[in-house]
PDB file of C-alpha atoms in Angstrom:
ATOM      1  CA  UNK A   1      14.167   9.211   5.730  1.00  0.00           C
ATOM      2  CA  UNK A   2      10.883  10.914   5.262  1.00  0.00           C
ATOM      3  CA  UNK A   3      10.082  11.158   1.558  1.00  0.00           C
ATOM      4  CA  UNK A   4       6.830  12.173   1.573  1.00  0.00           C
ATOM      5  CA  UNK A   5       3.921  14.297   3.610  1.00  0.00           C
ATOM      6  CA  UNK A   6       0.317  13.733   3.356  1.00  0.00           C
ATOM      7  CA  UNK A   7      -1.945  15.979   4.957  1.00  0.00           C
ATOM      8  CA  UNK A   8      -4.045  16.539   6.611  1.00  0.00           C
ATOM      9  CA  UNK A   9      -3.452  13.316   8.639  1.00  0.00           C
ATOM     10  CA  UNK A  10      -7.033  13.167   9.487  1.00  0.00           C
ATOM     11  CA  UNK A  11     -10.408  14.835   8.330  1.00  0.00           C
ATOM     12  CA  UNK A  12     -13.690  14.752   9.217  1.00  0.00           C
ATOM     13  CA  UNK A  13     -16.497  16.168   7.393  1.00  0.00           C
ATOM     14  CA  UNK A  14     -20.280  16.331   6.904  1.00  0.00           C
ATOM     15  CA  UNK A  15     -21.888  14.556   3.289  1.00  0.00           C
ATOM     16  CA  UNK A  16     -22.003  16.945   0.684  1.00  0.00           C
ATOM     17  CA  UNK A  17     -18.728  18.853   1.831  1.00  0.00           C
ATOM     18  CA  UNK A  18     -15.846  18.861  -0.837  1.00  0.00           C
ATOM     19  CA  UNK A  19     -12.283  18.485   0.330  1.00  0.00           C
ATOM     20  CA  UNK A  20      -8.448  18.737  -0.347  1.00  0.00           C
ATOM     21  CA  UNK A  21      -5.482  16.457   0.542  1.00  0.00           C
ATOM     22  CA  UNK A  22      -1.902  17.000  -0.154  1.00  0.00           C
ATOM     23  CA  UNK A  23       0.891  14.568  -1.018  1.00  0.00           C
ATOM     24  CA  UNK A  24       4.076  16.845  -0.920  1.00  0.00           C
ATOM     25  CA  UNK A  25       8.346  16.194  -1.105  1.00  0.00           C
ATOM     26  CA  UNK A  26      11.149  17.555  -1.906  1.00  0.00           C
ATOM     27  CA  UNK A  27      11.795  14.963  -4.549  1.00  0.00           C
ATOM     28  CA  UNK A  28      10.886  14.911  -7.949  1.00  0.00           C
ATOM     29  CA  UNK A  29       9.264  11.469  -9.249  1.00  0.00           C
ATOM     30  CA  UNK A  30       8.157  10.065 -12.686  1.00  0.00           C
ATOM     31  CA  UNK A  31       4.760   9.487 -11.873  1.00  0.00           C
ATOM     32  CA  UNK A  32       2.913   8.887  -9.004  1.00  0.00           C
ATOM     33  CA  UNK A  33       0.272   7.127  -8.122  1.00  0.00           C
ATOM     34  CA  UNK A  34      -3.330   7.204  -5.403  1.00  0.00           C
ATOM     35  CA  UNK A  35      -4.717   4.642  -3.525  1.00  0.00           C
ATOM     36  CA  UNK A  36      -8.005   4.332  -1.256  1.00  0.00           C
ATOM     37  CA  UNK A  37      -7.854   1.600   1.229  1.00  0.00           C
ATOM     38  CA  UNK A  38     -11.195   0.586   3.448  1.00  0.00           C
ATOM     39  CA  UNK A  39     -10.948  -0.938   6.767  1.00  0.00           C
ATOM     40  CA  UNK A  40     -10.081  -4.734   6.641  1.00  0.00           C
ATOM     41  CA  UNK A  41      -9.082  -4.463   2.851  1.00  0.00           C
ATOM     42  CA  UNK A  42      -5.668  -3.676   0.897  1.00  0.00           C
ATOM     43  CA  UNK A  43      -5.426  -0.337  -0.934  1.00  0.00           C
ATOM     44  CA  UNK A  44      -6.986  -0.514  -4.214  1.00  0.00           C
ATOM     45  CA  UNK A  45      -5.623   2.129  -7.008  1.00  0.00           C
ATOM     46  CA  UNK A  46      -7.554   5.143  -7.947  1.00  0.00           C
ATOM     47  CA  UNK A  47      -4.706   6.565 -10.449  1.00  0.00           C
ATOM     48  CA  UNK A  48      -1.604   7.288 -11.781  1.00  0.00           C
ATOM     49  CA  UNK A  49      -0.215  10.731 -12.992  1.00  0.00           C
ATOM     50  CA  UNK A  50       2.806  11.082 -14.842  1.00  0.00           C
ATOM     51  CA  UNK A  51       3.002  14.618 -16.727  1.00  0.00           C
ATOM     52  CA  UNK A  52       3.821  17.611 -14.616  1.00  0.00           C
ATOM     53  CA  UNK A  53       0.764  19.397 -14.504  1.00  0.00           C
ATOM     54  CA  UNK A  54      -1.279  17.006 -15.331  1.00  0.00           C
ATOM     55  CA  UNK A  55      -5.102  16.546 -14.253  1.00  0.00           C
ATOM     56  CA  UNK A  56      -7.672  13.340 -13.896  1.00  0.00           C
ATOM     57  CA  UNK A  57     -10.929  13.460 -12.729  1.00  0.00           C
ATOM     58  CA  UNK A  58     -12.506  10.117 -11.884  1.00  0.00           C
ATOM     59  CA  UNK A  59     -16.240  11.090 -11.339  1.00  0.00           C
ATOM     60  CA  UNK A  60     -16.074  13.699  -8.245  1.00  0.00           C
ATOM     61  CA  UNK A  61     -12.650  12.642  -7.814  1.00  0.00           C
ATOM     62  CA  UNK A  62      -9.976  15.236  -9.266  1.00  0.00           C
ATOM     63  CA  UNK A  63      -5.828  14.858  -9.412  1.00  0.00           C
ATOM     64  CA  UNK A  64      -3.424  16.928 -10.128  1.00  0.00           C
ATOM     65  CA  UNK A  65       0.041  16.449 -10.671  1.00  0.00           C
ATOM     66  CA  UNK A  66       2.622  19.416  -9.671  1.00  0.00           C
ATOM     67  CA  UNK A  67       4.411  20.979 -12.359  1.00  0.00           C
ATOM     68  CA  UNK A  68       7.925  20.317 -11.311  1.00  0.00           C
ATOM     69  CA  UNK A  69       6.953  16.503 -10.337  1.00  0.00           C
ATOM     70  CA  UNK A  70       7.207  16.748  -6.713  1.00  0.00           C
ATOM     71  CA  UNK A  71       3.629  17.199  -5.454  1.00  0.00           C
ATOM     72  CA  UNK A  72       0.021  16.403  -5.832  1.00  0.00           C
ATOM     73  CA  UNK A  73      -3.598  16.935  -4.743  1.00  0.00           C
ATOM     74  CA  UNK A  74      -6.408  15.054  -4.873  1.00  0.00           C
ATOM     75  CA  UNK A  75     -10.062  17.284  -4.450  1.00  0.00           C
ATOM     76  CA  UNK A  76     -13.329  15.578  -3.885  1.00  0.00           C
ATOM     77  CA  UNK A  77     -16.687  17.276  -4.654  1.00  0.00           C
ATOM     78  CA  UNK A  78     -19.512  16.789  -2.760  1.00  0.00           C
ATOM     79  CA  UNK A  79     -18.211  14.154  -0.665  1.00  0.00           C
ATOM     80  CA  UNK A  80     -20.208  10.969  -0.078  1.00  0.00           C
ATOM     81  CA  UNK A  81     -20.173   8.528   2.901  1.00  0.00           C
ATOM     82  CA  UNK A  82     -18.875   5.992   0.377  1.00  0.00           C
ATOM     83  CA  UNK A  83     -15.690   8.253  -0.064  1.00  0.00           C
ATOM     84  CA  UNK A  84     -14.739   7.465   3.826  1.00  0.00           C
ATOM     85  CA  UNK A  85     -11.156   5.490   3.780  1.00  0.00           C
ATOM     86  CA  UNK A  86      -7.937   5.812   3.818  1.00  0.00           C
ATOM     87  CA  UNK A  87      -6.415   7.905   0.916  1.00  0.00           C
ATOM     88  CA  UNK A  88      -2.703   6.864   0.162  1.00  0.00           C
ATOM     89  CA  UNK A  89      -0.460   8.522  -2.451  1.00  0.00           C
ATOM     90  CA  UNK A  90       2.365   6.516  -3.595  1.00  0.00           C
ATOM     91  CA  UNK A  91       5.220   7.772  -5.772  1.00  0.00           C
ATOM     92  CA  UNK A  92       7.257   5.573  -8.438  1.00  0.00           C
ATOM     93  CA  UNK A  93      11.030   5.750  -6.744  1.00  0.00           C
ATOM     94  CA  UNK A  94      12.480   3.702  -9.451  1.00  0.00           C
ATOM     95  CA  UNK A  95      12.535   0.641 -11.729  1.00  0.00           C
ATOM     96  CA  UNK A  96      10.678  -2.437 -11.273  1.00  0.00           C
ATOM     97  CA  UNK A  97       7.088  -0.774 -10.777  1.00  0.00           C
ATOM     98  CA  UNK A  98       8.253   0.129  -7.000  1.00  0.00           C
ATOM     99  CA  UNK A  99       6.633   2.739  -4.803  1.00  0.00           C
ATOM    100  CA  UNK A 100       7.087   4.516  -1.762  1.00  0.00           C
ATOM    101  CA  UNK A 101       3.753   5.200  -0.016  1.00  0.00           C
ATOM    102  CA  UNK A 102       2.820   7.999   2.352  1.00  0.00           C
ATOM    103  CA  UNK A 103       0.901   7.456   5.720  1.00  0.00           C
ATOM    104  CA  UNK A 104      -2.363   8.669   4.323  1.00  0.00           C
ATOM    105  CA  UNK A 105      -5.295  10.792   4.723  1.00  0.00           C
ATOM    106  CA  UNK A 106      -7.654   9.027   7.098  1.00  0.00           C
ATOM    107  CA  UNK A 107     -11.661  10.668   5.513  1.00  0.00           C
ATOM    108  CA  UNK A 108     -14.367  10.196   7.010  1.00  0.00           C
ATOM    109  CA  UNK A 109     -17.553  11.330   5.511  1.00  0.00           C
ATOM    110  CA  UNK A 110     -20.453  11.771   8.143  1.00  0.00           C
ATOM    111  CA  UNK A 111     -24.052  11.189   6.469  1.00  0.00           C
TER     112      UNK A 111
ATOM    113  CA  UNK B   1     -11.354 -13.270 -12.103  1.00  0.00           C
ATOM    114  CA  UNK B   2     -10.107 -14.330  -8.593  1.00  0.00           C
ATOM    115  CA  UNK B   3      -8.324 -11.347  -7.228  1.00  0.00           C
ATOM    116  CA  UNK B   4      -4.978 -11.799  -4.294  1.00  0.00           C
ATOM    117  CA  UNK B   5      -5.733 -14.149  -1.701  1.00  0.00           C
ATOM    118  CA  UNK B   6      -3.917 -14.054   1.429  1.00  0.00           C
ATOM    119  CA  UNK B   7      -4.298 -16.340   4.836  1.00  0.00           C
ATOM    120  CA  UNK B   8      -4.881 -16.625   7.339  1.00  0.00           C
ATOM    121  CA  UNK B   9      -6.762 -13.144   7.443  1.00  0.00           C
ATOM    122  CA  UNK B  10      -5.910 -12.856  11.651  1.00  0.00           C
ATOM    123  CA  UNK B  11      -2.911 -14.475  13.815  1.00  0.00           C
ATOM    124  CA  UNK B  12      -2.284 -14.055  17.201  1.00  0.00           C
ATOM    125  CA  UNK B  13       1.120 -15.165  18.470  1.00  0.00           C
ATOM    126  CA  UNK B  14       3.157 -14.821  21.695  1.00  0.00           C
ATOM    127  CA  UNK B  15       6.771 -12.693  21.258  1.00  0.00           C
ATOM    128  CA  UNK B  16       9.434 -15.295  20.124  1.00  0.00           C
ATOM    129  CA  UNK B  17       6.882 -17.715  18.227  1.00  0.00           C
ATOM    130  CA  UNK B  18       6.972 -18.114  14.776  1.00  0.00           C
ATOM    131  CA  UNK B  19       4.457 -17.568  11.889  1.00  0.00           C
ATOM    132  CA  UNK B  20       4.065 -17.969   8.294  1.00  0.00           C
ATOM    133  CA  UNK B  21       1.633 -15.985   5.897  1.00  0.00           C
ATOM    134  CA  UNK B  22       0.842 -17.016   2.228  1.00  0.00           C
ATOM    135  CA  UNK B  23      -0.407 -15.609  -1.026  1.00  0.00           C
ATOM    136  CA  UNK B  24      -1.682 -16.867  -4.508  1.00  0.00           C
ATOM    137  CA  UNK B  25      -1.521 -13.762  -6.583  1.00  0.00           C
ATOM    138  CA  UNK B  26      -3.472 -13.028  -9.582  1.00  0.00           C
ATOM    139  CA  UNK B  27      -3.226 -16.072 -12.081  1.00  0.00           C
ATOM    140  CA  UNK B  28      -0.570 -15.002 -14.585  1.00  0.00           C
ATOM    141  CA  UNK B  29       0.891 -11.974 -12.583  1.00  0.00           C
ATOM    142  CA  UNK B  30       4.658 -12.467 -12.834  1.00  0.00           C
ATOM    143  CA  UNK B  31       5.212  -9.962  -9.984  1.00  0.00           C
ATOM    144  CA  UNK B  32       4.557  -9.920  -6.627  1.00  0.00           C
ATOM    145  CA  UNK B  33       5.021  -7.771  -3.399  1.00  0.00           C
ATOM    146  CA  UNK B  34       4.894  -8.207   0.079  1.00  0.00           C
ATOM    147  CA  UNK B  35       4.082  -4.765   2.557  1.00  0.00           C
ATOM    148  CA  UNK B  36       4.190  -4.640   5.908  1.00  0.00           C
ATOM    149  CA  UNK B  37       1.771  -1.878   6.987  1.00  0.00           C
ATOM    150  CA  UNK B  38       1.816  -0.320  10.851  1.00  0.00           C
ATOM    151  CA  UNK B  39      -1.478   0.862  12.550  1.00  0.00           C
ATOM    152  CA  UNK B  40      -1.288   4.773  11.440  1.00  0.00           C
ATOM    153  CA  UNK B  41       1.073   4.288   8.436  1.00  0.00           C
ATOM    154  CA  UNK B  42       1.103   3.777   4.983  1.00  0.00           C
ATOM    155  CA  UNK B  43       2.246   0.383   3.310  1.00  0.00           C
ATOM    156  CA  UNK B  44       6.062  -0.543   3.748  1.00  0.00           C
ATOM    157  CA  UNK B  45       7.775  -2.792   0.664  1.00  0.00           C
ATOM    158  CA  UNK B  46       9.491  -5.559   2.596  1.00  0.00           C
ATOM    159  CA  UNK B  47      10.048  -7.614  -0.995  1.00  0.00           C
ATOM    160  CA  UNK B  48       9.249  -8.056  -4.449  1.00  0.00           C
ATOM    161  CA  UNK B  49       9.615 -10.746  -6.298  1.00  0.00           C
ATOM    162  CA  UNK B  50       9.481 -11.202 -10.309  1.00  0.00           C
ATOM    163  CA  UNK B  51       8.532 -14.541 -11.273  1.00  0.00           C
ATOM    164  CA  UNK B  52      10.728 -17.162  -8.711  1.00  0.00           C
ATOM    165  CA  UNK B  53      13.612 -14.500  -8.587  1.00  0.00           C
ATOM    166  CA  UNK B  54      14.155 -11.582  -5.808  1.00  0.00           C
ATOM    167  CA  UNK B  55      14.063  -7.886  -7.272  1.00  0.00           C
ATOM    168  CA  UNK B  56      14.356  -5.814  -3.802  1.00  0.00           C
ATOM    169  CA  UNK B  57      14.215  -7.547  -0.545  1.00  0.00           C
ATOM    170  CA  UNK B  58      16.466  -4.161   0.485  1.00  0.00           C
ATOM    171  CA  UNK B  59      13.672  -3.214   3.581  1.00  0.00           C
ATOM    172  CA  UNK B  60      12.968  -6.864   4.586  1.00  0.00           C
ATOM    173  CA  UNK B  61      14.866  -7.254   8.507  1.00  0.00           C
ATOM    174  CA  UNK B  62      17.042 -10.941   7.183  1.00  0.00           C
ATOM    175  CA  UNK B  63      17.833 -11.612  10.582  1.00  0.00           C
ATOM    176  CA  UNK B  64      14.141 -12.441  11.486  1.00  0.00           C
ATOM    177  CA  UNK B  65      12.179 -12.657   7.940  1.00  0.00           C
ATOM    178  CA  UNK B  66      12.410 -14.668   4.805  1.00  0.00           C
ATOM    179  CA  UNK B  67      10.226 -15.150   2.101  1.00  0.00           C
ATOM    180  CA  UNK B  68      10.044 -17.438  -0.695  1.00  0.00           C
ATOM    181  CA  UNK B  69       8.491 -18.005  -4.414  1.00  0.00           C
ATOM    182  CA  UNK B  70       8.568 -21.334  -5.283  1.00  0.00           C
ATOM    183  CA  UNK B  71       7.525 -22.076  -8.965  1.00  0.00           C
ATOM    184  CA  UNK B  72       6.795 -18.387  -9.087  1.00  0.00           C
ATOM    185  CA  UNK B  73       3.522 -18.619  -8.190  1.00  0.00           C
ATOM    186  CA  UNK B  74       2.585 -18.619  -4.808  1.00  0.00           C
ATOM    187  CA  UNK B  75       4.622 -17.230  -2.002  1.00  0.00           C
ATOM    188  CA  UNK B  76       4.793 -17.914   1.808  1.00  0.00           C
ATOM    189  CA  UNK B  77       6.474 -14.936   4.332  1.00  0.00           C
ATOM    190  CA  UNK B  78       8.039 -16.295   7.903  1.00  0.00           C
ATOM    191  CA  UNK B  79       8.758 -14.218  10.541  1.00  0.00           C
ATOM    192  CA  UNK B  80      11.274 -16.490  13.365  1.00  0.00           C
ATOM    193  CA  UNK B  81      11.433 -15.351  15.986  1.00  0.00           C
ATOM    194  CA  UNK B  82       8.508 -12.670  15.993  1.00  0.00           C
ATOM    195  CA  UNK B  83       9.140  -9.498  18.112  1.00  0.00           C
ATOM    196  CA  UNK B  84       6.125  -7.018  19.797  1.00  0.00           C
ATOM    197  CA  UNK B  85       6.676  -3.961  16.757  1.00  0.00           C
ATOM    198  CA  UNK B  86       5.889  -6.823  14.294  1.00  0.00           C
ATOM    199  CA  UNK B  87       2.142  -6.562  15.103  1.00  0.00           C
ATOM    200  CA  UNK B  88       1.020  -5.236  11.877  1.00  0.00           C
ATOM    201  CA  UNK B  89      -1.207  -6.099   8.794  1.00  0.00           C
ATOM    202  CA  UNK B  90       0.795  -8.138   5.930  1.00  0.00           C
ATOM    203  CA  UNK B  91      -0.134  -7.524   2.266  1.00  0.00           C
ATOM    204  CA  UNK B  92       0.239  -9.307  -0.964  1.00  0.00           C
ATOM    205  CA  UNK B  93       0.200  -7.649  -4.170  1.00  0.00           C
ATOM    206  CA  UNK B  94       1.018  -8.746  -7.362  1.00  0.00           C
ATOM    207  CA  UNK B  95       0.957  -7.271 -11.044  1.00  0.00           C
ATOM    208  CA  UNK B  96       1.254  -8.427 -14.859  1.00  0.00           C
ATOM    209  CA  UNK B  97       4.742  -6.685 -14.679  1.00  0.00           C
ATOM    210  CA  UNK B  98       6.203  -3.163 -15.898  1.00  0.00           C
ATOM    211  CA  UNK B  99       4.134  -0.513 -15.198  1.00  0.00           C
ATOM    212  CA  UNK B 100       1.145  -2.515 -15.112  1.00  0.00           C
ATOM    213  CA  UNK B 101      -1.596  -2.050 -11.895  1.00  0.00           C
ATOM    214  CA  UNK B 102      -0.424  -3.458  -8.077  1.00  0.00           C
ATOM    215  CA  UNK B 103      -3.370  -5.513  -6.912  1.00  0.00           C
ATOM    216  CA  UNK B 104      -3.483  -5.946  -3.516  1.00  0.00           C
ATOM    217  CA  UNK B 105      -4.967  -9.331  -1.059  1.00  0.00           C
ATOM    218  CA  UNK B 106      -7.117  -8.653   1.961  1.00  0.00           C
ATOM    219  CA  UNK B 107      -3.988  -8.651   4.333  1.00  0.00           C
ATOM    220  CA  UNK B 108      -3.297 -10.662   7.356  1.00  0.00           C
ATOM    221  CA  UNK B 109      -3.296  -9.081  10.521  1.00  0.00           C
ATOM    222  CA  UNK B 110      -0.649  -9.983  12.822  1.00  0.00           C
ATOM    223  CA  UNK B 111      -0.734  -9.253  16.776  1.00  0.00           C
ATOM    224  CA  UNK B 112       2.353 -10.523  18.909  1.00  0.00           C
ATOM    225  CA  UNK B 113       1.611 -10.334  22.175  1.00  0.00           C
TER     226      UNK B 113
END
């Protein structure tokens, strides 16, 4: 069962660019979390959202959590060729501190 | 403080053979995960564990893999006998417990050949 979409699947851009990716379902979740993951290393967590509606910014990083729970965006401003990785959002699907994760958003920033 | 460690970090094996991986989570993290990630795709829970005692092992294939906690500290994964799809990089996480942060180990990559 497909639970979640990330898009785009893969992006490419030039340093100093700013970007959107998507983490979308049809299911609504109690909080949800992003990950960035570098070649050769296990995802490390960039945050968790939990209100509907919510925002976080983490430097040029910003989140936002949809309304109804179901969705969310992450936007990066003036993107930096230390921003290149794999961007992963995983949703909380129920007790225990379990999550689902999506295939990711594969950035790469060109300098 | 000593994050996940996980070896061996690469393992080539022939189809049929079997392997073992092993993690020492975070000191003090009662829970711990194993994830099965496919070239292309996102992480896959296989099983979690809190403390010595199994909390989902509901995605783990039982005819082939097993996994263990001992003392509730370190854990080992087997896979007997390995097929081709299980080529794929294996990673530990662990966490304090409850909602706290998933840290996750370097992974092992797996080719079966």
């Amino acid at each position: 069962t497909q639970l979640l979409e990330q898009s785009p699947q893969f992006l490419s851009i030039q340093e100093g660019e700013n970007l959107t990716v998507y983490c979308n379902s049809s299911s609504v979740f109690s909080s949800l979390q992003w990950y960035r993951q570098e070649p050769g290393e296990g995802p490390v967590l960039l945050v968790t959202v939990v209100t509907g509606g919510e925002v976080k910014k983490l430097k040029r990083l910003t989140f936002q959590f949809g309304d109804a729970r179901k969705d969310s965006s992450l936007h990066i401003t003036a993107a930096q060729p230390g921003d290149t990785g794999l961007y992963l959002c995983a949703p909380d699907v129920g007790n225990f501190n379990k999550f689902y994760f999506g295939s990711g958003t594969k950035l790469n920033v060109k300098p | 403080e000593a994050g996940v460690a996980q070896s061996p970090r690469y393992k080539i094996i022939e189809k049929r053979q079997s392997v073992a991986f092993w993690c020492n989570p975070i000191s003090g993290h009662a829970t711990l995960y194993w994830y099965q990630q496919i070239l292309g795709q996102g992480p896959k829970l296989l099983i979690q564990f809190q403390n010595n005692g199994v909390v989902d092992d509901s995605q783990l294939p039982k005819d082939r893999f097993s996994a263990e906690r001992l003392k509730g500290v370190d854990s080992t994964l087997k896979i007997q006998p390995a097929k081709l799809e299980d080529s794929a990089v294996y990673l530990c996480a662990s966490s304090a417990g409850g909602q706290e942060t998933q840290y996750f180990g370097p992974g092992t990559r797996l080719l079966v050949l």
